[in-house]
Short mmCIF file of C-alpha atoms and ligand atoms in Angstrom, two decimals:
data_model
loop_
_atom_site.label_atom_id
_atom_site.label_comp_id
_atom_site.label_asym_id
_atom_site.label_seq_id
_atom_site.Cartn_x
_atom_site.Cartn_y
_atom_site.Cartn_z
CA UNK D 16 -32.25 19.96 60.27
CA UNK D 17 -35.14 18.54 62.34
CA UNK D 18 -38.21 16.38 61.77
CA UNK D 19 -40.81 19.00 60.89
CA UNK D 20 -42.85 20.26 57.94
CA UNK D 21 -44.03 23.52 56.44
CA UNK D 22 -47.60 22.36 57.10
CA UNK D 23 -46.91 21.85 60.85
CA UNK D 24 -45.13 25.18 61.24
CA UNK D 25 -47.74 27.17 59.31
CA UNK D 26 -50.80 25.63 60.95
CA UNK D 27 -49.40 25.68 64.53
CA UNK D 28 -47.64 29.05 64.45
CA UNK D 29 -48.58 31.11 61.36
CA UNK D 30 -44.88 31.48 60.48
CA UNK D 31 -43.83 31.29 56.80
CA UNK D 32 -40.48 33.12 56.78
CA UNK D 33 -37.83 34.18 59.27
CA UNK D 34 -34.75 36.34 58.81
CA UNK D 35 -31.32 35.33 60.06
CA UNK D 36 -28.59 37.97 60.32
CA UNK D 37 -25.44 37.56 58.24
CA UNK D 38 -22.43 36.09 59.99
CA UNK D 39 -20.59 38.79 61.92
CA UNK D 40 -23.67 40.98 62.42
CA UNK D 41 -24.28 41.60 66.11
CA UNK D 42 -27.32 42.61 68.12
CA UNK D 43 -25.90 46.15 68.44
CA UNK D 44 -25.37 46.38 64.65
CA UNK D 45 -29.07 45.74 64.04
CA UNK D 46 -30.04 48.15 66.81
CA UNK D 47 -27.86 50.90 65.30
CA UNK D 48 -29.63 50.46 61.96
CA UNK D 49 -33.09 50.61 63.55
CA UNK D 50 -32.29 53.59 65.79
CA UNK D 51 -30.80 55.48 62.82
CA UNK D 52 -34.04 55.08 60.88
CA UNK D 53 -36.16 56.05 63.89
CA UNK D 54 -34.11 59.22 64.44
CA UNK D 55 -34.48 60.13 60.73
CA UNK D 56 -38.24 59.64 60.89
CA UNK D 57 -38.49 61.72 64.08
CA UNK D 58 -36.21 64.45 62.69
CA UNK D 59 -34.11 64.10 65.81
CA UNK D 60 -30.32 64.50 66.09
CA UNK D 61 -28.04 62.08 67.93
CA UNK D 62 -27.03 64.86 70.32
CA UNK D 63 -30.64 65.28 71.49
CA UNK D 64 -30.97 61.74 72.85
CA UNK D 65 -30.57 61.70 76.63
CA UNK D 66 -31.74 58.15 77.43
CA UNK D 67 -31.28 54.86 75.56
CA UNK D 68 -33.06 51.74 76.79
CA UNK D 69 -32.32 48.42 75.06
CA UNK D 70 -34.54 45.36 75.38
CA UNK D 71 -32.59 42.21 74.47
CA UNK D 72 -31.87 38.65 75.55
CA UNK D 73 -28.96 38.42 73.10
CA UNK D 74 -26.54 41.11 74.30
CA UNK D 75 -23.24 41.49 72.44
CA UNK D 76 -21.33 40.82 75.69
CA UNK D 77 -22.06 39.96 79.29
CA UNK D 78 -20.23 43.17 80.11
CA UNK D 79 -20.76 46.00 79.17
CA UNK D 80 -24.40 46.56 78.28
CA UNK D 81 -25.37 46.49 74.61
CA UNK D 82 -26.69 50.03 75.15
CA UNK D 83 -23.14 51.23 75.79
CA UNK D 84 -21.89 49.45 72.64
CA UNK D 85 -24.68 51.08 70.62
CA UNK D 86 -23.88 54.46 72.15
CA UNK D 87 -20.27 54.16 71.03
CA UNK D 88 -21.15 52.89 67.53
CA UNK D 89 -23.71 55.63 66.91
CA UNK D 90 -22.24 58.47 68.85
CA UNK D 91 -24.95 59.45 71.33
CA UNK D 92 -22.77 61.82 73.40
CA UNK D 93 -25.46 63.09 75.77
CA UNK D 94 -27.21 59.82 76.60
CA UNK D 95 -27.21 57.35 79.44
CA UNK D 96 -27.82 53.85 78.09
CA UNK D 97 -28.70 50.56 79.73
CA UNK D 98 -30.21 47.16 78.90
CA UNK D 99 -33.29 45.56 80.37
CA UNK D 100 -33.78 41.80 80.44
CA UNK D 101 -37.47 41.27 79.81
CA UNK D 102 -37.34 38.87 76.84
CA UNK D 103 -40.22 39.43 74.40
CA UNK D 104 -41.63 42.14 76.69
CA UNK D 105 -38.43 44.20 76.42
CA UNK D 106 -39.82 46.94 74.18
CA UNK D 107 -42.99 47.42 76.24
CA UNK D 108 -41.00 47.44 79.46
CA UNK D 109 -38.69 50.01 77.85
CA UNK D 110 -41.66 52.24 77.12
CA UNK D 111 -42.97 51.80 80.67
CA UNK D 112 -39.56 52.84 82.10
CA UNK D 113 -39.06 55.78 79.74
CA UNK D 114 -42.58 57.27 79.80
CA UNK D 115 -42.58 58.58 83.40
CA UNK D 116 -39.01 59.87 83.01
CA UNK D 117 -40.06 61.93 79.98
CA UNK D 118 -43.30 62.99 81.68
CA UNK D 119 -41.40 64.22 84.74
CA UNK D 120 -39.13 66.33 82.52
CA UNK D 121 -36.00 64.55 83.67
CA UNK D 122 -35.18 63.65 80.05
CA UNK D 123 -36.49 65.37 76.94
CA UNK D 124 -35.81 62.72 74.30
CA UNK D 125 -35.26 59.00 74.63
CA UNK D 126 -34.87 55.96 72.41
CA UNK D 127 -36.35 52.55 73.17
CA UNK D 128 -35.02 49.72 71.02
CA UNK D 129 -35.81 46.01 70.92
CA UNK D 130 -32.98 44.10 69.26
CA UNK D 131 -32.47 40.35 69.10
CA UNK D 132 -29.94 38.09 67.45
CA UNK D 133 -32.01 35.03 68.35
CA UNK D 134 -30.18 32.88 65.79
CA UNK D 135 -27.22 32.98 68.21
CA UNK D 136 -29.43 31.73 71.03
CA UNK D 137 -31.47 29.04 69.23
CA UNK D 138 -30.80 25.31 69.33
CA UNK D 139 -31.22 24.25 65.69
CA UNK D 140 -31.59 20.63 66.81
CA UNK D 141 -34.68 21.37 68.92
CA UNK D 142 -37.80 21.40 66.74
CA UNK D 143 -39.85 22.83 69.63
CA UNK D 144 -38.04 26.16 69.29
CA UNK D 145 -35.90 26.33 66.14
CA UNK D 146 -38.83 26.85 63.79
CA UNK D 147 -40.04 29.89 65.72
CA UNK D 148 -37.32 32.51 66.10
CA UNK D 149 -35.82 35.18 63.84
CA UNK D 150 -33.39 38.11 64.08
CA UNK D 151 -34.58 41.73 64.02
CA UNK D 152 -34.43 45.15 65.64
CA UNK D 153 -36.97 47.96 65.96
CA UNK D 154 -36.76 51.35 67.65
CA UNK D 155 -38.88 54.30 68.70
CA UNK D 156 -38.02 57.86 69.71
CA UNK D 157 -40.00 59.04 72.75
CA UNK D 158 -40.14 62.77 73.42
CA UNK D 159 -42.06 65.13 75.67
CA UNK D 160 -44.43 67.40 73.77
CA UNK D 161 -47.66 69.24 74.53
CA UNK D 162 -50.88 67.81 73.12
CA UNK D 163 -53.15 64.77 73.14
CA UNK D 164 -50.69 62.28 71.63
CA UNK D 165 -48.46 60.07 73.71
CA UNK D 166 -48.14 57.05 75.97
CA UNK D 167 -51.36 57.10 77.96
CA UNK D 168 -50.93 54.06 80.17
CA UNK D 169 -48.53 51.16 80.70
CA UNK D 170 -48.80 47.95 82.70
CA UNK D 171 -46.09 45.41 83.63
CA UNK D 172 -46.21 42.17 85.62
CA UNK D 173 -43.94 39.16 86.08
CA UNK D 174 -44.10 35.77 87.79
CA UNK D 175 -40.68 34.21 88.41
CA UNK D 176 -42.22 30.96 89.65
CA UNK D 177 -42.71 30.01 85.99
CA UNK D 178 -39.21 30.96 84.88
CA UNK D 179 -38.23 27.43 83.86
CA UNK D 180 -41.01 27.29 81.26
CA UNK D 181 -38.80 29.47 79.04
CA UNK D 182 -35.13 29.78 79.90
CA UNK D 183 -31.49 29.00 79.18
CA UNK D 184 -29.96 26.97 81.97
CA UNK D 185 -26.28 27.28 81.06
CA UNK D 186 -24.13 30.32 80.38
CA UNK D 187 -24.85 32.48 83.41
CA UNK D 188 -22.96 32.60 86.70
CA UNK D 189 -24.89 29.66 88.25
CA UNK D 190 -23.98 27.24 85.45
CA UNK D 191 -21.06 28.86 83.63
CA UNK D 192 -19.59 27.42 80.46
CA UNK D 193 -16.86 24.93 81.25
CA UNK D 194 -14.89 22.53 79.05
CA UNK D 195 -16.06 19.40 80.90
CA UNK D 196 -19.75 20.33 80.93
CA UNK D 197 -22.23 18.77 78.50
CA UNK D 198 -24.57 21.48 77.31
CA UNK D 199 -26.95 19.51 75.08
CA UNK D 200 -28.56 22.75 74.01
CA UNK D 201 -29.10 23.91 77.58
CA UNK D 202 -27.23 27.13 76.83
CA UNK D 203 -29.91 28.02 74.24
CA UNK D 204 -33.61 28.87 74.59
CA UNK D 205 -35.56 25.98 76.10
CA UNK D 206 -39.33 26.25 76.18
CA UNK D 207 -42.37 24.33 77.34
CA UNK D 208 -44.47 25.74 74.51
CA UNK D 209 -47.92 24.51 75.47
CA UNK D 210 -47.69 25.77 79.08
CA UNK D 211 -46.31 29.12 77.94
CA UNK D 212 -49.12 29.32 75.39
CA UNK D 213 -51.86 29.06 78.04
CA UNK D 214 -50.35 31.67 80.34
CA UNK D 215 -49.63 33.98 77.37
CA UNK D 216 -53.26 34.06 76.21
CA UNK D 217 -54.60 34.68 79.72
CA UNK D 218 -52.08 37.30 80.83
CA UNK D 219 -51.87 39.23 77.55
CA UNK D 220 -55.66 39.69 77.70
CA UNK D 221 -55.43 40.81 81.34
CA UNK D 222 -52.57 43.21 80.57
CA UNK D 223 -54.55 44.70 77.68
CA UNK D 224 -57.60 45.15 79.87
CA UNK D 225 -55.51 46.80 82.60
CA UNK D 226 -54.36 49.72 80.42
CA UNK D 227 -57.77 50.07 78.76
CA UNK D 228 -59.48 50.31 82.15
CA UNK D 229 -56.83 52.68 83.48
CA UNK D 230 -57.37 55.01 80.51
CA UNK D 231 -61.16 54.58 80.37
CA UNK D 232 -60.92 53.37 76.77
CA UNK D 233 -63.26 50.70 75.39
CA UNK D 234 -61.78 47.99 73.12
CA UNK D 235 -64.18 49.20 70.41
CA UNK D 236 -62.29 52.52 70.37
CA UNK D 237 -58.98 50.86 69.45
CA UNK D 238 -57.78 51.68 65.95
CA UNK D 239 -55.01 49.10 66.11
CA UNK D 240 -53.74 46.33 68.37
CA UNK D 241 -50.04 45.53 67.91
CA UNK D 242 -49.36 42.31 69.80
CA UNK D 243 -46.06 40.50 70.28
CA UNK D 244 -45.79 38.10 67.35
CA UNK D 245 -45.19 34.74 69.05
CA UNK D 246 -47.91 32.58 67.54
CA UNK D 247 -50.90 33.37 65.31
CA UNK D 248 -53.13 31.27 67.57
CA UNK D 249 -52.17 33.36 70.63
CA UNK D 250 -52.93 36.55 68.66
CA UNK D 251 -56.30 35.21 67.47
CA UNK D 252 -57.25 34.13 71.00
CA UNK D 253 -56.27 37.57 72.34
CA UNK D 254 -58.42 39.35 69.72
CA UNK D 255 -61.35 37.13 70.67
CA UNK D 256 -60.96 37.76 74.41
CA UNK D 257 -60.80 41.52 73.81
CA UNK D 258 -63.68 41.38 71.28
CA UNK D 259 -61.53 43.29 68.81
CA UNK D 260 -62.21 42.89 65.10
CA UNK D 261 -59.30 40.79 63.64
CA UNK D 262 -58.84 43.46 60.94
CA UNK D 263 -57.66 45.86 63.64
CA UNK D 264 -54.95 43.47 64.87
CA UNK D 265 -51.59 43.91 63.14
CA UNK D 266 -50.00 40.62 62.11
CA UNK D 267 -46.64 40.06 60.43
CA UNK D 268 -45.54 36.84 62.16
CA UNK D 269 -45.78 35.12 58.77
CA UNK D 270 -42.85 37.23 57.51
CA UNK D 271 -40.53 37.34 60.55
CA UNK D 272 -41.47 34.66 63.10
CA UNK D 273 -40.93 35.44 66.76
CA UNK D 274 -38.30 38.19 67.08
CA UNK D 275 -38.76 38.65 70.84
CA UNK D 276 -38.27 42.29 71.95
CA UNK D 277 -38.06 43.44 68.32
CA UNK D 278 -41.45 42.13 67.27
CA UNK D 279 -43.67 45.01 68.47
CA UNK D 280 -41.55 47.91 67.16
CA UNK D 281 -41.14 46.01 63.87
CA UNK D 282 -44.92 45.63 63.52
CA UNK D 283 -45.59 49.20 64.69
CA UNK D 284 -43.14 50.57 62.12
CA UNK D 285 -44.70 48.56 59.30
CA UNK D 286 -48.20 49.74 60.24
CA UNK D 287 -46.99 53.33 60.49
CA UNK D 288 -45.08 53.36 57.20
CA UNK D 289 -48.12 51.77 55.50
CA UNK D 290 -50.18 54.81 56.63
CA UNK D 291 -52.43 52.69 58.86
CA UNK D 292 -52.01 54.91 61.95
CA UNK D 293 -53.63 58.34 62.09
CA UNK D 294 -53.28 61.18 64.55
CA UNK D 295 -55.59 60.60 67.52
CA UNK D 296 -55.83 56.81 67.02
CA UNK D 297 -55.70 54.60 70.09
CA UNK D 298 -53.00 51.94 69.61
CA UNK D 299 -52.64 49.07 72.06
CA UNK D 300 -49.38 47.11 72.32
CA UNK D 301 -49.20 43.95 74.39
CA UNK D 302 -46.41 41.44 74.93
CA UNK D 303 -45.42 38.31 76.81
CA UNK D 304 -42.13 36.47 77.29
CA UNK D 305 -39.56 34.58 79.32
CA UNK D 306 -39.47 35.47 83.02
CA UNK D 307 -42.31 34.98 82.76
CA UNK D 308 -43.03 38.66 82.20
CA UNK D 309 -45.81 40.46 80.36
CA UNK D 310 -47.07 43.97 79.81
CA UNK D 311 -48.97 46.45 77.72
CA UNK D 312 -48.89 50.07 76.58
CA UNK D 313 -51.77 52.21 75.33
CA UNK D 314 -50.70 55.00 73.01
CA UNK D 315 -52.61 57.90 71.44
CA UNK D 316 -50.99 58.28 68.02
N1 ACO B 403 -42.57 20.15 63.89
C1 ACO B 403 -43.30 19.03 64.07
N2 ACO B 403 -43.77 18.66 65.29
C2 ACO B 403 -43.46 19.44 66.34
C3 ACO B 403 -42.67 20.61 66.21
C4 ACO B 403 -42.21 20.94 64.91
N3 ACO B 403 -41.47 22.02 64.67
N4 ACO B 403 -42.54 21.17 67.43
C5 ACO B 403 -43.21 20.39 68.30
N5 ACO B 403 -43.76 19.34 67.65
C6 ACO B 403 -44.55 18.25 68.19
C7 ACO B 403 -44.27 18.00 69.66
O1 ACO B 403 -43.14 17.20 69.83
C8 ACO B 403 -45.55 17.32 70.09
O2 ACO B 403 -45.48 15.96 69.73
P1 ACO B 403 -46.02 14.82 70.73
O3 ACO B 403 -47.49 15.11 70.89
O4 ACO B 403 -45.70 13.57 70.01
O5 ACO B 403 -45.25 15.03 72.00
C9 ACO B 403 -46.63 17.98 69.21
O6 ACO B 403 -45.93 18.60 68.13
C10 ACO B 403 -47.47 19.02 69.94
O7 ACO B 403 -46.58 19.86 70.69
P2 ACO B 403 -47.10 21.11 71.47
O8 ACO B 403 -45.97 21.76 72.18
O9 ACO B 403 -48.32 20.73 72.26
O10 ACO B 403 -47.58 22.02 70.24
P3 ACO B 403 -48.36 23.37 70.30
O11 ACO B 403 -49.60 23.23 69.52
O12 ACO B 403 -48.46 23.89 71.71
O13 ACO B 403 -47.40 24.35 69.47
C11 ACO B 403 -45.79 26.06 69.97
C12 ACO B 403 -46.06 24.57 69.92
C13 ACO B 403 -45.88 26.61 68.56
C14 ACO B 403 -44.37 26.28 70.50
C15 ACO B 403 -46.83 26.77 70.87
O14 ACO B 403 -46.98 26.06 72.06
C16 ACO B 403 -46.47 28.19 71.19
O15 ACO B 403 -46.47 29.08 70.33
N6 ACO B 403 -46.23 28.50 72.49
C17 ACO B 403 -46.01 29.85 72.97
C18 ACO B 403 -44.66 30.39 72.61
C19 ACO B 403 -44.49 31.77 73.21
O16 ACO B 403 -45.41 32.57 73.25
N7 ACO B 403 -43.33 32.06 73.75
C20 ACO B 403 -43.17 33.31 74.45
C21 ACO B 403 -42.32 34.23 73.79
S1 ACO B 403 -40.73 33.60 73.34
C22 ACO B 403 -39.53 34.42 74.30
O17 ACO B 403 -39.80 34.98 75.33
C23 ACO B 403 -38.10 34.41 73.80
#
């Protein structure tokens, strides 16, 4: 489709495979699947969920929220659901929103899901972006329980001055779709990759340090770092800045590419199902995306 090569993609990004949803599958369909599996793993009924937070840049509709579509498809009768627009940081921002609400006792059980149908939002004529993105969804159940385990600290920051480094110009209320408008891919993700890259490395390291300092945890105590899977070189640079052994950094970008808000829960789930996370482990999650917006969450497993 574009002038590229497997060698370029692999060496510059670490990506070998990406998954594209079947025609007719929506963002909410993937989210329903992921939430269903998370509820099974947590032994939690649909009736128990009181809060549903969805991180996505590919909502089913402009109105209503994808959370409300998911609620209807799954039957979550006792929940309030809403979407948050934080691009690749959607899952981490979801955790940061949910954690204090659970801690305060306002809600007992919540679901955070990152779900992205990025194939619907990718310009397959733009080699700068079309080799990067895949479709996926991942979910976590968050509940309030006594004990040492839980979300220990979260950190979020954004800088809207850099919003045009990673954005879609057309399709919102400022530049709505119109028959006499030439889009030229401007309704899909547009990215200045090298500028985003530099900010991502710097701010992901800072975000990681912020939660570690807040919790009084040294990087050497981390059992696992689960970073947003945007580029293997960003992940390697982050590990170096944090002085974390690369073996303790979870990487699956080779199998899925960049799945935006889904990438961290996808990686976390793989690590968990592979038995790599043990009770008491410190797990650091850190993400970065369009906004620009970045954040981190430190969890005691
Ligand atoms: N195949 C071949 N050549 C390519 C391709 C491709 N697929 N894409 C770009 N190139 C070319 C460019 O045109 C450029 O050519 P030129 O020098 O003749 O102009 C050259 O390769 C180098 O381009 P760079 O953009 O400097 O390449 P870089 O090494 O920075 O890699 C990449 C590009 C992979 C996009 C990288 O910058 C990156 O990963 N950036 C961060 C992405 C990110 O983290 N995004 C945030 C999350 S996404 C979200 O929020 C939805």
